[in-house]
Amino acid sequence: MEYTWRWYGPNDPITLSEIRQTGASGVVTALHEIDNATVWSREAISARRAEIEAAGLTWSVVESVPITDAVKLGTPEREADIATFCQTLCNLAAAGIDVVCYNFMPVADWTRTDLAMPLPGGGTALSFDQTAFAAFDLYLLERPGAGSDYSAAEQSAARAYLDTLDGPARTRLIETVTAGLPGADNHYDLAGFREAIARFAGLDRAGLRRNLRYFLEKVVPVAEDVGIRLAIHPDDPPRPLFGLPRVVSNAEDARWILDAVDRPCNGLTLCTGSYGAGADNDLVAMAREFAARIHFAHLRSVGHDPADPRSFHEADHLGGDVDMAGVMRALIDEQIRREHAGGARLPIRPDHGHTLLDDVHRETRPGYPLYGRFKGLSELRGLESGLSYRVQSS
């Protein structure tokens, strides 16, 4: 397998030189400085690729080419935005880049309520607390209609939780939940967040699925023609938030997406943390069922709160509630199958990571510290090595 590392470009405080020292060989990045409705030019792509290769690395995966609200909403403006997306795919393919990760989550990307939950042994982790989220949604955002999404007991618990927060703590919760899209520098205030959510009013799960199918019908033929493998990222958490539908949350959703346009290049990003945040998702079974259509993998684990499985924290990469050994074994078997069939590579990356050691002294994007991910990458490489040895010895 190809071990990769997410890099946010020249402004990332983690340098390409440091990435190479972790043992990763591939870089996962995007042209984050370009707005969502603009084609990535061949010149800009080539310049970024040259920068990466000068550091002794390869640009392995694009994460992400953004999908505009017009595409998700299905408004007439989507035609131009889909054409932009397709031209960017063509330009990436011309530069030799063949895997593109993207997501189809309305408004909010991955959502957490705490970016620095203390860990028993030191360091911090990202976490999602359902009661804290409800307190934000009901009493800070004051989303119209939010009350219908929570029971009376949940509303009471959320109010009690909010009453424990002073002014700075409430501000921190607001800033955490409304942090916008990873990789972008667009952050919402409460009014802007309400407005963004309101734009999707009336769009239900069936409507969002229709719009995803329309998008796939347009872009998959282009991707196939130019040799790009598309890898849709799951919802995080994998369930509706803010009254908005989500359609990439479980195995049934994955089957629907692959069947919507049943071509090999229409595939998945297996994010074990995002899918794993759904306590009912069987990650090993999903890895085996969808193996041939997994074009990219994010490997991390989560630990659920026994009192409310909707609440979770990001655990050690080999800890938590995800059977990482089972997932890795499934991916190893798929990699062996691909090698025998002359098939495509399987890039993986350690997703997120705890803030550890000197990470606390540098500014990095939430979930993307140096040492925490380095630890995760090392553990995953060791796990793969041990499992591969057993396969070869059996």
Short mmCIF file of C-alpha atoms in Angstrom, two decimals:
data_model
loop_
_atom_site.label_atom_id
_atom_site.label_comp_id
_atom_site.label_asym_id
_atom_site.label_seq_id
_atom_site.Cartn_x
_atom_site.Cartn_y
_atom_site.Cartn_z
CA MET A 1 0.00 0.00 0.00
CA GLU A 2 1.01 3.59 -0.53
CA TYR A 3 1.26 5.64 2.67
CA THR A 4 0.32 9.26 2.20
CA TRP A 5 0.03 12.43 4.26
CA ARG A 6 -2.44 15.30 4.00
CA TRP A 7 -0.74 18.63 3.36
CA TYR A 8 -2.52 21.97 3.15
CA GLY A 9 -0.08 23.59 0.80
CA PRO A 10 2.69 26.16 1.23
CA ASN A 11 0.96 27.76 4.22
CA ASP A 12 0.81 24.49 6.15
CA PRO A 13 3.08 24.74 9.21
CA ILE A 14 4.09 21.13 8.58
CA THR A 15 6.62 21.20 5.78
CA LEU A 16 7.18 18.77 2.93
CA SER A 17 10.59 17.99 4.40
CA GLU A 18 8.95 16.95 7.67
CA ILE A 19 6.40 14.85 5.81
CA ARG A 20 9.15 12.95 4.02
CA GLN A 21 10.77 12.20 7.37
CA THR A 22 7.59 10.52 8.64
CA GLY A 23 7.98 7.72 6.11
CA ALA A 24 5.07 8.78 3.93
CA SER A 25 5.82 8.73 0.21
CA GLY A 26 2.72 10.41 -1.16
CA VAL A 27 1.09 13.76 -0.53
CA VAL A 28 -2.66 14.34 -0.34
CA THR A 29 -3.45 17.96 -1.10
CA ALA A 30 -5.50 20.44 -3.10
CA LEU A 31 -5.25 23.94 -4.48
CA HIS A 32 -7.04 25.40 -1.47
CA GLU A 33 -6.31 28.94 -2.56
CA ILE A 34 -8.62 28.62 -5.59
CA ASP A 35 -12.31 29.33 -5.01
CA ASN A 36 -14.89 26.60 -5.53
CA ALA A 37 -16.22 27.87 -8.87
CA THR A 38 -12.87 28.30 -10.65
CA VAL A 39 -11.08 25.74 -12.81
CA TRP A 40 -7.71 24.59 -11.51
CA SER A 41 -5.38 25.54 -14.35
CA ARG A 42 -2.77 23.16 -15.70
CA GLU A 43 -0.10 25.69 -14.80
CA ALA A 44 -1.18 25.87 -11.13
CA ILE A 45 -1.44 22.08 -10.90
CA SER A 46 1.98 21.58 -12.47
CA ALA A 47 3.58 24.13 -10.16
CA ARG A 48 2.20 22.42 -7.05
CA ARG A 49 3.23 19.02 -8.33
CA ALA A 50 6.75 20.26 -9.03
CA GLU A 51 7.00 21.68 -5.51
CA ILE A 52 6.01 18.32 -4.04
CA GLU A 53 8.36 16.33 -6.26
CA ALA A 54 11.26 18.65 -5.44
CA ALA A 55 10.88 17.44 -1.84
CA GLY A 56 11.20 13.80 -2.93
CA LEU A 57 7.48 13.04 -2.69
CA THR A 58 4.63 12.43 -5.13
CA TRP A 59 1.23 14.10 -5.37
CA SER A 60 -0.79 10.94 -4.81
CA VAL A 61 -4.37 12.10 -4.17
CA VAL A 62 -6.36 15.29 -4.53
CA GLU A 63 -8.41 16.02 -1.43
CA SER A 64 -10.61 17.72 -2.30
CA VAL A 65 -12.01 19.20 -5.47
CA PRO A 66 -14.91 21.14 -3.92
CA ILE A 67 -18.57 20.63 -4.83
CA THR A 68 -20.57 23.86 -4.83
CA ASP A 69 -23.89 24.42 -3.08
CA ALA A 70 -25.53 24.81 -6.50
CA VAL A 71 -24.64 21.20 -7.31
CA LYS A 72 -25.89 19.91 -3.97
CA LEU A 73 -29.08 21.97 -4.26
CA GLY A 74 -29.68 21.17 -7.91
CA THR A 75 -30.12 24.78 -9.00
CA PRO A 76 -29.57 25.89 -12.63
CA GLU A 77 -26.13 27.22 -11.74
CA ARG A 78 -24.95 23.65 -11.23
CA GLU A 79 -24.37 23.16 -14.96
CA ALA A 80 -21.51 25.66 -15.04
CA ASP A 81 -20.11 24.36 -11.74
CA ILE A 82 -20.14 20.75 -12.94
CA ALA A 83 -18.40 21.83 -16.14
CA THR A 84 -15.75 23.53 -13.97
CA PHE A 85 -15.33 20.35 -11.92
CA CYS A 86 -14.95 18.26 -15.07
CA GLN A 87 -12.35 20.58 -16.58
CA THR A 88 -10.38 20.45 -13.33
CA LEU A 89 -10.47 16.64 -13.56
CA CYS A 90 -9.08 16.83 -17.09
CA ASN A 91 -6.30 19.17 -16.01
CA LEU A 92 -5.38 16.96 -13.06
CA ALA A 93 -5.27 13.90 -15.29
CA ALA A 94 -2.97 15.72 -17.71
CA ALA A 95 -0.55 16.14 -14.79
CA GLY A 96 -0.67 12.43 -14.00
CA ILE A 97 -2.88 12.65 -10.90
CA ASP A 98 -5.46 9.87 -10.89
CA VAL A 99 -7.35 9.85 -7.56
CA VAL A 100 -9.75 12.62 -6.49
CA CYS A 101 -11.52 12.60 -3.13
CA TYR A 102 -14.63 14.78 -2.69
CA ASN A 103 -17.61 15.05 -0.36
CA PHE A 104 -21.31 15.81 -0.72
CA MET A 105 -22.18 17.10 2.77
CA PRO A 106 -24.48 20.15 2.83
CA VAL A 107 -23.04 23.23 4.60
CA ALA A 108 -20.92 21.55 7.27
CA ASP A 109 -18.00 19.21 6.70
CA TRP A 110 -16.74 17.18 9.67
CA THR A 111 -18.31 18.55 12.83
CA ARG A 112 -16.95 18.41 16.39
CA THR A 113 -17.86 20.05 19.69
CA ASP A 114 -14.36 19.97 21.22
CA LEU A 115 -11.05 20.32 19.39
CA ALA A 116 -8.91 19.66 22.46
CA MET A 117 -10.44 16.99 24.70
CA PRO A 118 -7.79 16.11 27.32
CA LEU A 119 -6.43 12.56 27.13
CA PRO A 120 -5.53 10.56 30.27
CA GLY A 121 -1.88 10.19 29.25
CA GLY A 122 -1.48 13.76 28.07
CA GLY A 123 -2.27 15.40 24.77
CA THR A 124 -5.69 16.17 23.35
CA ALA A 125 -8.16 14.73 20.85
CA LEU A 126 -11.11 15.87 18.76
CA SER A 127 -14.50 14.85 20.13
CA PHE A 128 -18.23 15.13 19.49
CA ASP A 129 -20.65 15.34 22.40
CA GLN A 130 -24.31 14.98 21.46
CA THR A 131 -25.56 17.07 24.39
CA ALA A 132 -23.12 19.89 23.62
CA PHE A 133 -24.16 19.75 19.98
CA ALA A 134 -27.84 19.96 20.94
CA ALA A 135 -27.10 22.94 23.19
CA PHE A 136 -25.46 24.71 20.27
CA ASP A 137 -28.21 23.85 17.81
CA LEU A 138 -31.13 24.69 20.11
CA TYR A 139 -29.93 27.62 22.21
CA LEU A 140 -26.92 29.25 20.51
CA LEU A 141 -27.70 28.82 16.83
CA GLU A 142 -31.44 28.88 17.61
CA ARG A 143 -32.14 27.06 14.37
CA PRO A 144 -35.81 27.31 13.37
CA GLY A 145 -37.49 23.93 13.86
CA ALA A 146 -34.60 22.47 15.84
CA GLY A 147 -36.89 21.53 18.72
CA SER A 148 -38.54 18.82 16.63
CA ASP A 149 -35.18 17.02 16.32
CA TYR A 150 -34.72 16.52 20.06
CA SER A 151 -36.78 14.87 22.76
CA ALA A 152 -37.91 16.79 25.83
CA ALA A 153 -35.22 15.00 27.86
CA GLU A 154 -32.54 15.92 25.32
CA GLN A 155 -33.63 19.56 25.34
CA SER A 156 -33.53 19.64 29.13
CA ALA A 157 -30.05 18.08 29.20
CA ALA A 158 -28.85 20.55 26.57
CA ARG A 159 -30.14 23.51 28.57
CA ALA A 160 -28.49 22.20 31.73
CA TYR A 161 -25.21 21.75 29.85
CA LEU A 162 -25.37 25.26 28.42
CA ASP A 163 -25.92 26.67 31.91
CA THR A 164 -22.51 25.24 32.93
CA LEU A 165 -20.71 27.28 30.24
CA ASP A 166 -19.41 30.77 30.86
CA GLY A 167 -19.06 33.36 28.09
CA PRO A 168 -15.67 32.21 26.76
CA ALA A 169 -16.75 28.57 26.80
CA ARG A 170 -19.89 29.40 24.80
CA THR A 171 -17.80 31.33 22.30
CA ARG A 172 -15.42 28.38 22.00
CA LEU A 173 -18.32 26.00 21.32
CA ILE A 174 -19.69 28.33 18.63
CA GLU A 175 -16.31 28.67 16.94
CA THR A 176 -15.72 24.91 17.08
CA VAL A 177 -19.02 23.87 15.52
CA THR A 178 -19.03 26.66 12.92
CA ALA A 179 -15.44 26.21 11.84
CA GLY A 180 -16.38 25.82 8.16
CA LEU A 181 -14.69 23.52 5.70
CA PRO A 182 -11.30 21.96 6.43
CA GLY A 183 -8.80 23.30 3.93
CA ALA A 184 -10.70 26.53 3.47
CA ASP A 185 -10.53 29.73 5.44
CA ASN A 186 -14.24 30.47 5.34
CA HIS A 187 -15.72 30.55 8.83
CA TYR A 188 -19.31 31.30 9.69
CA ASP A 189 -20.73 33.55 12.33
CA LEU A 190 -24.10 32.45 13.69
CA ALA A 191 -26.08 34.60 11.27
CA GLY A 192 -24.10 33.34 8.30
CA PHE A 193 -24.46 29.75 9.48
CA ARG A 194 -28.25 30.11 9.80
CA GLU A 195 -28.36 31.61 6.32
CA ALA A 196 -26.30 28.76 4.85
CA ILE A 197 -28.61 26.20 6.44
CA ALA A 198 -31.71 28.07 5.29
CA ARG A 199 -30.60 27.79 1.67
CA PHE A 200 -31.12 24.05 1.95
CA ALA A 201 -34.61 24.30 3.46
CA GLY A 202 -36.94 21.84 1.77
CA LEU A 203 -34.18 19.58 0.45
CA ASP A 204 -34.78 16.09 1.81
CA ARG A 205 -32.74 12.89 1.57
CA ALA A 206 -34.38 11.85 -1.71
CA GLY A 207 -33.67 15.26 -3.22
CA LEU A 208 -30.02 15.24 -2.18
CA ARG A 209 -29.67 11.74 -3.63
CA ARG A 210 -31.19 12.91 -6.92
CA ASN A 211 -28.69 15.74 -7.08
CA LEU A 212 -25.79 13.41 -6.29
CA ARG A 213 -26.92 11.01 -9.01
CA TYR A 214 -27.15 13.88 -11.51
CA PHE A 215 -23.62 14.96 -10.58
CA LEU A 216 -22.27 11.42 -10.95
CA GLU A 217 -23.97 10.93 -14.31
CA LYS A 218 -22.18 14.04 -15.57
CA VAL A 219 -18.70 13.58 -14.06
CA VAL A 220 -18.10 9.82 -14.02
CA PRO A 221 -17.89 9.51 -17.84
CA VAL A 222 -15.36 12.35 -17.89
CA ALA A 223 -13.34 10.77 -15.08
CA GLU A 224 -13.38 7.43 -16.88
CA ASP A 225 -12.25 8.99 -20.14
CA VAL A 226 -9.24 10.72 -18.56
CA GLY A 227 -8.27 7.97 -16.08
CA ILE A 228 -9.37 9.57 -12.81
CA ARG A 229 -10.75 7.47 -9.94
CA LEU A 230 -13.37 9.34 -7.90
CA ALA A 231 -13.57 8.59 -4.17
CA ILE A 232 -16.52 10.06 -2.29
CA HIS A 233 -15.88 10.77 1.39
CA PRO A 234 -18.47 9.72 3.98
CA ASP A 235 -20.46 12.04 6.20
CA ASP A 236 -18.92 12.94 9.55
CA PRO A 237 -20.74 12.23 11.81
CA PRO A 238 -22.65 9.81 9.56
CA ARG A 239 -26.18 11.08 10.23
CA PRO A 240 -28.27 14.20 9.55
CA LEU A 241 -27.15 17.41 11.27
CA PHE A 242 -28.88 20.80 11.57
CA GLY A 243 -32.00 19.35 9.96
CA LEU A 244 -30.02 18.68 6.76
CA PRO A 245 -29.96 15.31 5.00
CA ARG A 246 -26.81 13.29 4.54
CA VAL A 247 -26.46 10.49 2.02
CA VAL A 248 -23.01 8.91 2.53
CA SER A 249 -23.40 7.44 6.00
CA ASN A 250 -23.53 3.63 5.85
CA ALA A 251 -23.20 0.54 3.69
CA GLU A 252 -26.63 1.02 2.13
CA ASP A 253 -25.64 4.53 1.03
CA ALA A 254 -22.36 3.24 -0.40
CA ARG A 255 -24.21 0.58 -2.42
CA TRP A 256 -26.61 3.20 -3.77
CA ILE A 257 -23.73 5.47 -4.86
CA LEU A 258 -21.83 2.68 -6.61
CA ASP A 259 -24.98 1.45 -8.33
CA ALA A 260 -26.09 4.98 -9.35
CA VAL A 261 -23.35 5.01 -12.00
CA ASP A 262 -21.89 1.53 -11.97
CA ARG A 263 -18.44 2.17 -13.38
CA PRO A 264 -15.12 1.16 -11.76
CA CYS A 265 -13.91 4.75 -11.46
CA ASN A 266 -16.95 5.70 -9.35
CA GLY A 267 -15.67 4.70 -5.94
CA LEU A 268 -15.30 5.36 -2.25
CA THR A 269 -12.99 6.86 0.31
CA LEU A 270 -13.06 4.37 3.16
CA CYS A 271 -12.81 6.69 6.15
CA THR A 272 -12.89 4.38 9.15
CA GLY A 273 -13.33 7.30 11.53
CA SER A 274 -16.29 8.85 9.73
CA TYR A 275 -18.10 5.59 9.08
CA GLY A 276 -16.91 4.36 12.47
CA ALA A 277 -18.69 7.21 14.24
CA GLY A 278 -21.88 5.35 13.31
CA ALA A 279 -21.93 2.64 15.96
CA ASP A 280 -23.96 0.32 13.71
CA ASN A 281 -21.48 0.39 10.82
CA ASP A 282 -19.40 -2.79 10.42
CA LEU A 283 -16.14 -1.44 9.04
CA VAL A 284 -14.55 -4.82 8.31
CA ALA A 285 -17.61 -6.01 6.39
CA MET A 286 -17.68 -2.73 4.45
CA ALA A 287 -13.97 -2.96 3.62
CA ARG A 288 -14.48 -6.44 2.21
CA GLU A 289 -17.74 -5.75 0.37
CA PHE A 290 -16.52 -2.60 -1.35
CA ALA A 291 -12.83 -3.50 -1.66
CA ALA A 292 -12.61 -3.24 -5.43
CA ARG A 293 -14.21 0.23 -5.41
CA ILE A 294 -12.17 1.67 -2.53
CA HIS A 295 -9.87 4.13 -4.24
CA PHE A 296 -8.54 5.81 -1.08
CA ALA A 297 -8.56 5.05 2.64
CA HIS A 298 -8.44 7.29 5.72
CA LEU A 299 -7.53 5.15 8.72
CA ARG A 300 -8.37 6.29 12.25
CA SER A 301 -10.50 5.03 15.11
CA VAL A 302 -13.16 6.46 17.40
CA GLY A 303 -14.36 5.53 20.86
CA HIS A 304 -18.09 5.82 21.58
CA ASP A 305 -19.67 6.99 24.80
CA PRO A 306 -21.50 3.95 26.28
CA ALA A 307 -24.20 6.26 27.64
CA ASP A 308 -24.93 7.72 24.19
CA PRO A 309 -23.25 6.13 21.14
CA ARG A 310 -23.87 9.32 19.16
CA SER A 311 -21.09 10.88 21.23
CA PHE A 312 -17.52 9.87 20.40
CA HIS A 313 -13.90 10.90 20.63
CA GLU A 314 -11.02 10.23 18.28
CA ALA A 315 -9.06 7.35 19.74
CA ASP A 316 -5.56 6.00 19.07
CA HIS A 317 -5.30 4.67 15.55
CA LEU A 318 -5.15 1.09 16.84
CA GLY A 319 -7.51 1.70 19.76
CA GLY A 320 -11.13 2.68 20.12
CA ASP A 321 -14.05 0.75 18.67
CA VAL A 322 -12.81 0.22 15.09
CA ASP A 323 -11.37 -3.22 14.35
CA MET A 324 -8.36 -1.73 12.60
CA ALA A 325 -6.61 -5.08 12.26
CA GLY A 326 -9.65 -6.49 10.49
CA VAL A 327 -9.88 -3.48 8.19
CA MET A 328 -6.15 -3.61 7.42
CA ARG A 329 -6.33 -7.32 6.63
CA ALA A 330 -9.16 -6.64 4.18
CA LEU A 331 -7.12 -3.88 2.51
CA ILE A 332 -4.04 -6.11 2.32
CA ASP A 333 -6.09 -8.83 0.63
CA GLU A 334 -7.42 -6.26 -1.84
CA GLN A 335 -3.93 -4.93 -2.55
CA ILE A 336 -2.71 -8.46 -3.25
CA ARG A 337 -5.66 -9.01 -5.59
CA ARG A 338 -4.86 -5.78 -7.44
CA GLU A 339 -1.21 -6.68 -7.80
CA HIS A 340 -2.08 -10.05 -9.31
CA ALA A 341 -4.62 -8.44 -11.64
CA GLY A 342 -2.33 -5.59 -12.63
CA GLY A 343 -4.72 -3.17 -10.97
CA ALA A 344 -4.48 0.22 -9.35
CA ARG A 345 -2.54 1.24 -6.27
CA LEU A 346 -4.32 1.75 -2.94
CA PRO A 347 -3.28 5.00 -1.22
CA ILE A 348 -4.01 5.28 2.50
CA ARG A 349 -3.27 7.95 5.06
CA PRO A 350 -3.36 8.23 8.84
CA ASP A 351 -6.41 10.40 9.36
CA HIS A 352 -6.39 13.02 12.09
CA GLY A 353 -4.27 12.45 15.15
CA HIS A 354 -3.89 13.41 18.77
CA THR A 355 -2.08 16.63 19.65
CA LEU A 356 1.06 15.34 21.38
CA LEU A 357 4.55 16.42 22.45
CA ASP A 358 5.74 19.50 20.55
CA ASP A 359 2.47 19.66 18.60
CA VAL A 360 1.17 21.84 21.41
CA HIS A 361 3.70 24.54 20.50
CA ARG A 362 2.81 24.90 16.82
CA GLU A 363 -0.35 26.07 15.12
CA THR A 364 -1.82 23.30 12.97
CA ARG A 365 -5.26 22.61 11.59
CA PRO A 366 -7.55 20.76 14.03
CA GLY A 367 -6.92 17.04 13.75
CA TYR A 368 -3.78 17.47 11.64
CA PRO A 369 -0.78 17.73 13.99
CA LEU A 370 2.64 16.36 13.15
CA TYR A 371 3.46 13.98 15.99
CA GLY A 372 -0.01 12.54 16.45
CA ARG A 373 -0.27 11.59 12.80
CA PHE A 374 3.34 10.40 12.71
CA LYS A 375 2.49 8.05 15.59
CA GLY A 376 -0.59 6.84 13.74
CA LEU A 377 1.30 6.30 10.49
CA SER A 378 3.98 4.29 12.29
CA GLU A 379 1.38 2.13 14.02
CA LEU A 380 -0.46 1.46 10.77
CA ARG A 381 2.73 0.55 8.92
CA GLY A 382 3.64 -1.82 11.73
CA LEU A 383 0.19 -3.38 11.66
CA GLU A 384 0.39 -3.89 7.91
CA SER A 385 3.87 -5.40 8.19
CA GLY A 386 2.79 -7.87 10.86
CA LEU A 387 -0.37 -8.92 9.06
CA SER A 388 1.47 -9.23 5.74
CA TYR A 389 4.07 -11.48 7.40
CA ARG A 390 1.28 -13.75 8.65
CA VAL A 391 -0.24 -13.87 5.16
CA GLN A 392 3.11 -14.80 3.60
CA SER A 393 3.83 -17.41 6.31
CA SER A 394 0.44 -19.12 6.05
#
